[in-house]
Coordinates of C-alpha atoms and ligand atoms in Angstrom, one line a residue:
M10 CA 40.4 -10.9 4.7
I11 CA 36.9 -9.4 4.3
N12 CA 36.1 -9.6 0.6
A13 CA 34.3 -6.7 -1.2
N14 CA 31.6 -9.2 -1.9
R15 CA 30.7 -12.7 -0.7
L16 CA 27.9 -15.0 -1.8
D17 CA 28.1 -18.0 0.5
T18 CA 26.9 -16.1 3.5
G19 CA 23.8 -15.0 1.6
F20 CA 23.2 -18.6 0.5
M21 CA 23.5 -20.0 4.0
K22 CA 20.8 -17.7 5.3
Y23 CA 18.1 -19.7 3.5
Q24 CA 20.2 -22.8 2.7
K25 CA 17.5 -25.4 3.3
E26 CA 14.9 -23.5 1.2
Y27 CA 17.3 -23.2 -1.7
E28 CA 18.4 -26.8 -1.6
Q29 CA 14.8 -28.0 -1.5
A30 CA 13.8 -25.8 -4.4
A31 CA 16.8 -27.1 -6.5
I32 CA 16.0 -30.7 -5.6
D33 CA 12.4 -30.3 -6.5
V34 CA 13.3 -29.0 -10.0
L35 CA 15.9 -31.7 -10.5
R36 CA 13.3 -34.3 -9.7
S37 CA 10.6 -32.8 -11.7
G38 CA 12.2 -33.7 -15.0
W39 CA 11.3 -30.3 -16.5
Y40 CA 14.1 -27.8 -16.9
V41 CA 13.3 -25.1 -19.4
L42 CA 10.2 -22.8 -19.6
G43 CA 7.9 -24.5 -17.1
K44 CA 6.0 -23.8 -13.9
Q45 CA 8.9 -22.3 -12.0
V46 CA 9.6 -19.6 -14.7
E47 CA 5.9 -18.9 -15.0
A48 CA 5.4 -18.5 -11.2
F49 CA 8.5 -16.4 -10.8
E50 CA 7.4 -14.1 -13.6
K51 CA 4.0 -13.6 -11.8
E52 CA 5.6 -13.1 -8.4
F53 CA 8.3 -10.7 -9.6
A54 CA 5.8 -8.6 -11.6
A55 CA 3.6 -8.4 -8.5
Y56 CA 6.5 -7.5 -6.3
L57 CA 7.4 -4.5 -8.4
G58 CA 3.8 -3.5 -9.3
S59 CA 4.2 -4.2 -13.0
A60 CA 1.7 -6.0 -15.2
H61 CA 4.1 -8.4 -17.0
C62 CA 7.5 -10.0 -16.5
V63 CA 9.4 -12.1 -19.0
G64 CA 12.2 -14.3 -17.6
L65 CA 15.4 -14.1 -19.7
D66 CA 18.9 -15.5 -19.6
N67 CA 20.8 -12.4 -18.4
G68 CA 20.7 -8.7 -18.0
L69 CA 22.5 -7.8 -21.2
N70 CA 20.1 -9.7 -23.3
A71 CA 17.2 -8.1 -21.4
L72 CA 18.5 -4.7 -22.6
K73 CA 19.1 -6.0 -26.1
L74 CA 15.7 -7.5 -26.5
A75 CA 14.1 -4.4 -24.9
F76 CA 15.4 -2.1 -27.7
R77 CA 14.7 -4.8 -30.3
A78 CA 11.1 -5.0 -29.2
L79 CA 10.8 -1.2 -29.4
D80 CA 12.0 -1.4 -33.0
I81 CA 15.1 0.7 -32.2
G82 CA 18.0 0.0 -34.6
E83 CA 20.3 1.4 -37.2
G84 CA 20.2 5.1 -37.5
D85 CA 18.4 5.6 -34.2
E86 CA 20.0 7.3 -31.2
V87 CA 19.5 6.3 -27.6
I88 CA 20.5 8.6 -24.8
V89 CA 22.2 6.9 -21.9
Q90 CA 24.2 8.1 -18.9
A91 CA 27.9 8.1 -19.4
N92 CA 28.4 6.9 -15.8
T93 CA 27.4 3.2 -16.1
Y94 CA 28.5 -0.3 -16.5
I95 CA 29.4 -1.0 -20.2
A96 CA 26.6 -3.6 -20.6
S97 CA 24.0 -0.8 -20.5
V98 CA 25.6 0.7 -23.6
M99 CA 26.0 -2.7 -25.3
G100 CA 22.3 -3.3 -25.0
I101 CA 21.9 -0.3 -27.4
S102 CA 24.7 -0.9 -29.8
M103 CA 24.0 -4.7 -30.2
N104 CA 20.9 -3.4 -32.1
R105 CA 23.1 -1.2 -34.3
A106 CA 21.6 1.9 -32.7
T107 CA 23.9 4.7 -31.6
P108 CA 24.5 5.2 -27.9
V109 CA 24.6 8.9 -27.0
P110 CA 26.2 9.3 -23.5
V111 CA 25.3 12.2 -21.3
E112 CA 26.6 13.5 -18.0
T113 CA 25.7 12.1 -14.6
D114 CA 24.1 13.9 -11.7
E115 CA 25.3 14.0 -8.0
Y116 CA 23.5 10.6 -7.3
Y117 CA 25.5 8.8 -10.0
G118 CA 22.3 8.6 -12.2
I119 CA 21.3 10.3 -15.4
D120 CA 21.2 14.2 -15.4
P121 CA 17.8 15.2 -16.8
E122 CA 19.2 18.5 -18.0
A123 CA 21.8 16.7 -20.0
V124 CA 19.2 14.5 -21.5
K125 CA 17.3 17.5 -22.8
K126 CA 20.4 19.0 -24.4
A127 CA 21.3 15.7 -26.2
I128 CA 17.9 15.2 -28.0
T129 CA 18.1 15.3 -31.8
D130 CA 15.7 14.3 -34.5
K131 CA 17.3 10.8 -34.5
T132 CA 16.7 10.3 -30.7
K133 CA 14.3 7.4 -30.2
A134 CA 14.8 6.5 -26.5
V135 CA 16.4 7.2 -23.2
L136 CA 18.1 4.5 -21.1
V137 CA 18.4 5.3 -17.4
V138 CA 20.6 3.2 -15.1
H139 CA 19.7 3.1 -11.4
L140 CA 23.3 2.7 -10.5
Y141 CA 24.4 1.3 -7.1
G142 CA 20.7 0.8 -6.1
H143 CA 19.7 4.5 -6.2
T144 CA 16.8 5.3 -8.5
C145 CA 17.3 8.1 -11.0
R146 CA 15.1 11.3 -11.0
M147 CA 12.2 9.6 -12.8
D148 CA 9.7 12.4 -12.7
A149 CA 12.0 14.7 -14.7
V150 CA 13.1 12.0 -17.1
M151 CA 9.5 10.8 -17.7
G152 CA 8.5 14.4 -18.4
I153 CA 11.2 14.8 -21.0
C154 CA 10.3 11.5 -22.7
R155 CA 6.6 12.4 -22.8
E156 CA 7.3 15.9 -24.2
H157 CA 9.6 14.6 -27.0
G158 CA 7.8 11.3 -27.7
L159 CA 10.7 9.2 -26.6
K160 CA 10.7 5.6 -25.4
L161 CA 12.0 5.1 -21.9
V162 CA 13.9 2.0 -20.8
E163 CA 15.3 1.4 -17.3
D164 CA 18.4 -0.6 -16.5
C165 CA 17.5 -2.1 -13.1
A166 CA 20.4 -4.5 -12.9
Q167 CA 21.4 -2.9 -9.6
S168 CA 18.1 -1.7 -8.3
H169 CA 15.8 -4.6 -7.4
G170 CA 13.2 -3.0 -5.0
S171 CA 14.5 0.6 -5.1
T172 CA 11.9 3.3 -5.4
F173 CA 11.4 6.9 -6.4
D174 CA 8.4 8.6 -4.7
N175 CA 7.4 5.1 -3.5
R176 CA 7.2 3.6 -7.0
S177 CA 9.5 0.7 -7.9
S178 CA 12.3 1.2 -10.3
G179 CA 11.5 -0.7 -13.5
T180 CA 7.9 0.4 -13.6
F181 CA 8.4 4.0 -14.9
G182 CA 9.4 3.3 -18.4
D183 CA 8.1 1.3 -21.3
I184 CA 10.4 -1.6 -20.3
G185 CA 12.4 -2.3 -17.1
C186 CA 15.4 -4.6 -17.6
F187 CA 16.8 -6.7 -14.7
S188 CA 19.9 -8.9 -14.2
F189 CA 20.0 -11.7 -11.7
Y190 CA 23.8 -12.2 -11.9
P191 CA 24.8 -13.8 -8.6
T192 CA 26.1 -10.6 -7.0
K193 CA 22.9 -8.6 -7.6
N194 CA 20.4 -7.8 -4.8
L195 CA 18.2 -10.4 -6.3
G196 CA 20.9 -12.7 -7.5
A197 CA 20.5 -16.2 -9.0
F198 CA 23.0 -19.0 -8.7
G199 CA 24.2 -18.5 -12.3
D200 CA 23.1 -16.1 -15.0
G201 CA 19.5 -14.8 -15.2
G202 CA 17.6 -11.7 -16.3
A203 CA 14.1 -10.4 -17.0
I204 CA 12.1 -7.5 -18.4
V205 CA 9.0 -6.0 -16.9
T206 CA 6.4 -4.0 -18.7
D207 CA 2.8 -2.8 -18.5
N208 CA 2.5 -3.1 -22.3
E209 CA 0.8 -6.4 -23.3
D210 CA 2.2 -6.2 -26.9
L211 CA 5.8 -5.7 -25.7
D212 CA 5.4 -8.6 -23.3
K213 CA 4.2 -10.9 -26.1
K214 CA 6.9 -9.7 -28.5
I215 CA 9.7 -10.4 -26.0
R216 CA 8.2 -13.8 -25.1
I217 CA 8.4 -14.7 -28.8
L218 CA 11.9 -13.2 -29.3
R219 CA 13.3 -15.2 -26.3
N220 CA 12.2 -18.5 -27.8
Y221 CA 13.4 -18.6 -31.4
G222 CA 10.7 -16.2 -32.5
S223 CA 7.9 -18.7 -31.8
Q224 CA 4.9 -18.9 -29.6
K225 CA 3.9 -22.3 -30.8
R226 CA 6.7 -24.9 -31.3
Y227 CA 8.0 -25.0 -34.9
Y228 CA 5.9 -22.0 -36.0
N229 CA 8.5 -19.3 -36.2
E230 CA 7.2 -15.8 -36.8
V231 CA 10.5 -13.9 -36.6
V232 CA 14.2 -14.6 -36.4
G233 CA 14.4 -14.9 -32.6
E234 CA 17.0 -15.9 -30.1
N235 CA 17.4 -18.4 -27.3
S236 CA 17.3 -16.2 -24.3
R237 CA 15.3 -18.1 -21.6
L238 CA 15.6 -18.2 -17.9
D239 CA 16.2 -21.8 -16.6
E240 CA 13.6 -23.5 -14.4
I241 CA 16.2 -24.1 -11.7
Q242 CA 17.3 -20.5 -11.5
A243 CA 13.6 -19.4 -11.5
A244 CA 13.0 -21.7 -8.5
L245 CA 16.0 -20.4 -6.6
L246 CA 15.0 -16.8 -7.5
R247 CA 11.5 -17.4 -6.1
V248 CA 13.1 -18.4 -2.7
K249 CA 15.2 -15.3 -2.7
L250 CA 12.4 -13.0 -3.9
S251 CA 10.3 -14.2 -0.9
H252 CA 13.0 -12.8 1.3
M253 CA 13.8 -9.7 -0.8
D254 CA 12.6 -7.1 1.7
E255 CA 14.6 -8.7 4.5
L256 CA 17.7 -8.9 2.3
N257 CA 17.4 -5.2 1.3
A258 CA 16.7 -4.2 4.9
E259 CA 19.9 -5.9 6.0
R260 CA 21.8 -3.9 3.3
D261 CA 20.1 -0.8 4.6
E262 CA 21.3 -1.5 8.2
I263 CA 24.9 -2.0 6.9
A264 CA 24.7 1.3 5.0
K265 CA 23.3 3.1 8.1
R266 CA 26.2 1.8 10.2
Y267 CA 28.7 3.0 7.6
N268 CA 26.9 6.4 7.3
A269 CA 27.0 6.9 11.0
G270 CA 30.5 5.5 11.6
I271 CA 32.7 6.8 8.7
N272 CA 33.9 10.2 9.6
N273 CA 37.2 10.5 7.8
P274 CA 37.3 14.0 6.2
L275 CA 39.1 12.5 3.1
I276 CA 36.0 10.4 2.3
T277 CA 32.7 11.4 0.6
L278 CA 29.8 9.2 1.6
P279 CA 27.1 8.1 -0.9
P280 CA 24.4 10.8 -1.4
V281 CA 20.8 9.6 -1.2
S282 CA 17.9 11.7 -2.4
D283 CA 15.0 12.0 0.1
R284 CA 12.6 10.9 -2.6
V285 CA 14.5 7.6 -3.1
K286 CA 14.6 4.3 -1.3
C287 CA 18.1 3.1 -2.1
V288 CA 18.7 -0.7 -2.0
W289 CA 22.5 -0.4 -1.7
H290 CA 23.6 -2.7 -4.4
Q291 CA 27.0 -1.1 -3.7
Y292 CA 28.1 1.2 -0.9
V293 CA 30.3 3.6 -2.9
I294 CA 32.6 6.2 -1.2
R295 CA 34.8 8.7 -3.0
C296 CA 38.3 9.7 -2.1
D297 CA 40.8 11.8 -4.1
K298 CA 43.5 9.4 -3.0
R299 CA 41.3 6.4 -4.1
D300 CA 44.1 4.1 -5.2
E301 CA 46.1 4.7 -2.0
L302 CA 43.0 4.1 0.1
A303 CA 42.3 0.8 -1.8
E304 CA 45.9 -0.4 -1.2
Y305 CA 45.8 0.6 2.5
L306 CA 42.5 -1.3 3.0
R307 CA 43.9 -4.3 1.2
E308 CA 46.9 -4.3 3.5
N309 CA 44.4 -4.1 6.4
G310 CA 42.5 -7.1 5.2
I311 CA 39.6 -5.3 3.5
G312 CA 38.7 -5.9 -0.2
T313 CA 37.3 -3.2 -2.4
I314 CA 36.2 -2.9 -6.0
I315 CA 36.0 0.1 -8.4
H316 CA 32.7 0.4 -10.1
Y317 CA 33.9 1.5 -12.7
P318 CA 37.4 2.6 -13.5
I319 CA 36.8 3.2 -17.3
P320 CA 33.6 4.8 -18.4
P321 CA 32.2 3.3 -21.6
H322 CA 32.9 6.3 -23.7
L323 CA 36.6 5.9 -23.0
S324 CA 36.7 2.2 -23.5
Q325 CA 38.4 0.6 -26.5
A326 CA 35.0 -1.0 -27.4
Y327 CA 33.4 2.4 -28.0
E328 CA 36.4 4.2 -29.5
Y329 CA 34.4 4.3 -32.8
L330 CA 31.9 6.7 -31.2
G331 CA 34.7 9.3 -31.2
Y332 CA 34.6 10.6 -27.6
K333 CA 37.7 11.7 -25.7
K334 CA 38.8 12.3 -22.2
G335 CA 37.3 15.5 -20.9
D336 CA 33.9 15.0 -22.6
F337 CA 32.1 14.1 -19.4
P338 CA 34.1 15.6 -16.6
L339 CA 31.9 14.6 -13.7
T340 CA 31.6 11.0 -14.9
E341 CA 35.4 10.8 -15.4
R342 CA 36.0 12.3 -12.0
Y343 CA 33.8 9.7 -10.4
A344 CA 35.7 7.0 -12.3
D345 CA 38.9 8.3 -10.8
T346 CA 37.6 8.6 -7.2
V347 CA 34.9 6.0 -6.5
L348 CA 35.5 2.9 -4.3
S349 CA 33.0 0.2 -3.3
I350 CA 33.6 -1.1 0.1
P351 CA 32.2 -4.5 1.3
M352 CA 28.4 -4.8 1.1
F353 CA 26.8 -8.2 1.1
N354 CA 24.2 -10.1 3.0
G355 CA 25.5 -12.0 5.9
M356 CA 28.3 -9.5 6.9
T357 CA 28.8 -9.5 10.6
Q358 CA 28.8 -6.4 12.8
E359 CA 32.4 -7.0 13.8
E360 CA 33.3 -6.9 10.2
Q361 CA 31.4 -3.7 9.7
D362 CA 33.1 -2.1 12.8
M363 CA 36.5 -3.1 11.6
I364 CA 35.9 -1.6 8.1
I365 CA 34.7 1.7 9.7
D366 CA 37.6 1.8 12.0
R367 CA 40.2 1.1 9.3
I368 CA 38.6 3.7 6.9
N369 CA 38.7 6.3 9.7
G370 CA 42.4 5.5 10.3
F371 CA 43.4 6.3 6.7
K372 CA 45.5 9.5 6.3
Ligands
PLP404 C1 24.1 -1.6 -14.8 C2 24.2 -3.0 -15.4 N1 23.6 -3.2 -16.5 C3 23.6 -4.4 -17.1 C4 24.2 -5.5 -16.5 C5 24.3 -6.8 -17.3 O1 23.7 -7.9 -16.6 P1 24.2 -9.3 -16.9 O2 25.6 -9.5 -16.1 O3 23.2 -10.2 -16.3 O4 24.3 -9.5 -18.3 C6 24.9 -5.3 -15.3 C7 25.6 -6.4 -14.6 O5 26.4 -7.1 -14.9 C8 24.9 -4.0 -14.7 O6 25.5 -3.8 -13.5

């Protein structure tokens, strides 16, 4: 069986380096907010081309703290693409702000035209999500935010290293939010997250918020949280970050083989804008007979996942927003037809060839 995702093969690529990094932290006697987190923050900010990075405990809390630091809360509206993982929307609503979903574009990102139409006098920010590793149309979105005085937050949980016009995702908005959940392109060995920003005040604010609202121990300026990245995760992330370009290049090779090999007319391949470097967090195909295809592949020893079968506006959690089926037809059509096929570091060429062969054999 080839699973849709696999983490041990990625670990084994640099096993010695990871093990050494973990042992060094274990032996150091320092486990929270120390040299490793500090070094990772500097290295990740430099990798992206951002001025500051703050290591956090997960991607959801990165989003939550981003909106909190921007003073967005009750009575404020935040525009977000309907076609996303539900955590994006939760980062908004956990601050008691109102998520306003808008339709997606053909690259599964936010549709800038839909953003324009959704702006009201309560709109305070736009949250873009670079889904599947493909950067959103940032020139258009930035133009709209500038024109209307809106804050811009980027959900980069799936886009470590992706670019739009050669600029890294996470560096366009006021704040870029990252997840280091193990399956992510830059995945930790447990939970992790970060924000990046060029704004010194926001950097400082989020540093304080992540640590009980204090800069100096026992001097608490605000009611903060405990939202810190561990030393051990930071040390492991530093190892992976040093190989990030190789890891993303390997995903790109897999995507190229899929693009060249899959020729079944029942399948739509992932579209990529020529202004974007996609980092292939997922390789997502579409098929009108999606459920049959998934079952056929399972019978042929190939695992798949649906990212995502229920868009947030149709989830039970967001029933209170009052949306119904049919409100975002393209997003809903994607939810009914998308299928993520295996994409992970360490996949063999034989595995890729078999996947291509089986997909082409589906009728
Ligand atoms: C688009 C998106 N946003 C946010 C998150 C939340 O990240 P985390 O799992 O680290 O909380 C994820 C991943 O789970 C995600 O895919």
